[in-house]
Phi, psi and omega in degrees: 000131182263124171306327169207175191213120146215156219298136166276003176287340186238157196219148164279137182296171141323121171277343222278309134011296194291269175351299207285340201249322166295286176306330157293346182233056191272349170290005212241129195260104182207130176294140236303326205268003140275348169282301167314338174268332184288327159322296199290321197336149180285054221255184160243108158314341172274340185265129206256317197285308202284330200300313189288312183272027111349292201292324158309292188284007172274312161309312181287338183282286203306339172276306230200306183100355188234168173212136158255183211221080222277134190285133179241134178254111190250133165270144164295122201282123186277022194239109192284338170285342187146178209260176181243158204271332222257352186263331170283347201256324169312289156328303176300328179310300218284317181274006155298321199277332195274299185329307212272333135343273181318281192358288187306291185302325176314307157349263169234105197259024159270355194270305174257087188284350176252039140340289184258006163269343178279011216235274173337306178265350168306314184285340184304300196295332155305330191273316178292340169291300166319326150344296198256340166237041158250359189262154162314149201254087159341135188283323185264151180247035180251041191259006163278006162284355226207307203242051188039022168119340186195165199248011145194127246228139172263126176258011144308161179287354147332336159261021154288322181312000000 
């Protein structure tokens, strides 16, 4: 007799993702069970714009205990033909980064004090992706010449990172 049976439909997720998000933020001094939540955020160990600022905001928290939320400046995509994928993949970065914010303040919510400006460019950045996928999809990928290197700027020190 078996104490229990479950479904072979459910499985342990993957670790490797979590594990990958621990080692970025191992320099960063937090006690484990706040380090483990900044670990779960809903971030890709591959997305390098959401990781560092992951990493930026665990730092300002291990630090200070405050997290602020970086003024975002979204530039206009300069390609008169149409929006380009790298301008829509930009967006989608920046609004990972608004995600991983919210997360965190539901998380600890004396901590992440810039709610409704992370609330405000989440909706910006949304409203432009929608925007951009309604225009036609531009042929050329040359549109860091024209909006300086990104299609938008964190102007906290995360763009430092």
């Amino acid at each position: 007799m078996s104490i229990a049976e479950v479904s072979p439909l459910y499985f342990l997720a993957q670790s490797r993702s979590l594990v990958e998000v621990a080692r970025a933020l191992a320099d960063v001094r937090l006690p484990p069970g706040e380090k483990f939540t900044f670990c779960q955020a809903p971030i890709s160990s591959t997305d390098l714009v959401a990781l560092t600022a992951l990493h930026g905001f665990a730092r300002d928290y291990a630090a200070s205990g405050f997290v602020g939320f970086p003024r975002v400046r979204l530039a206009e995509p300069c390609s008169e033909s149409g929006v380009t994928a790298r301008h829509v993949l930009e967006l989608e970065g920046l609004h990972k980064v608004c995600e991983a914010y919210l997360w965190l303040a539901s998380r600890f919510p004396t901590a992440f004090l810039d709610v409704d400006a992370a609330q405000e460019a989440r909706q910006e950045v949304a409203a432009r992706i929608a925007e951009s996928l309604r225009r036609p999809l531009a042929m050329s990928e040359d549109d860091a010449s024209c909006t300086g290197g990104g299609l938008f700027a964190l102007d906290d020190d995360l763009a430092d990172d």
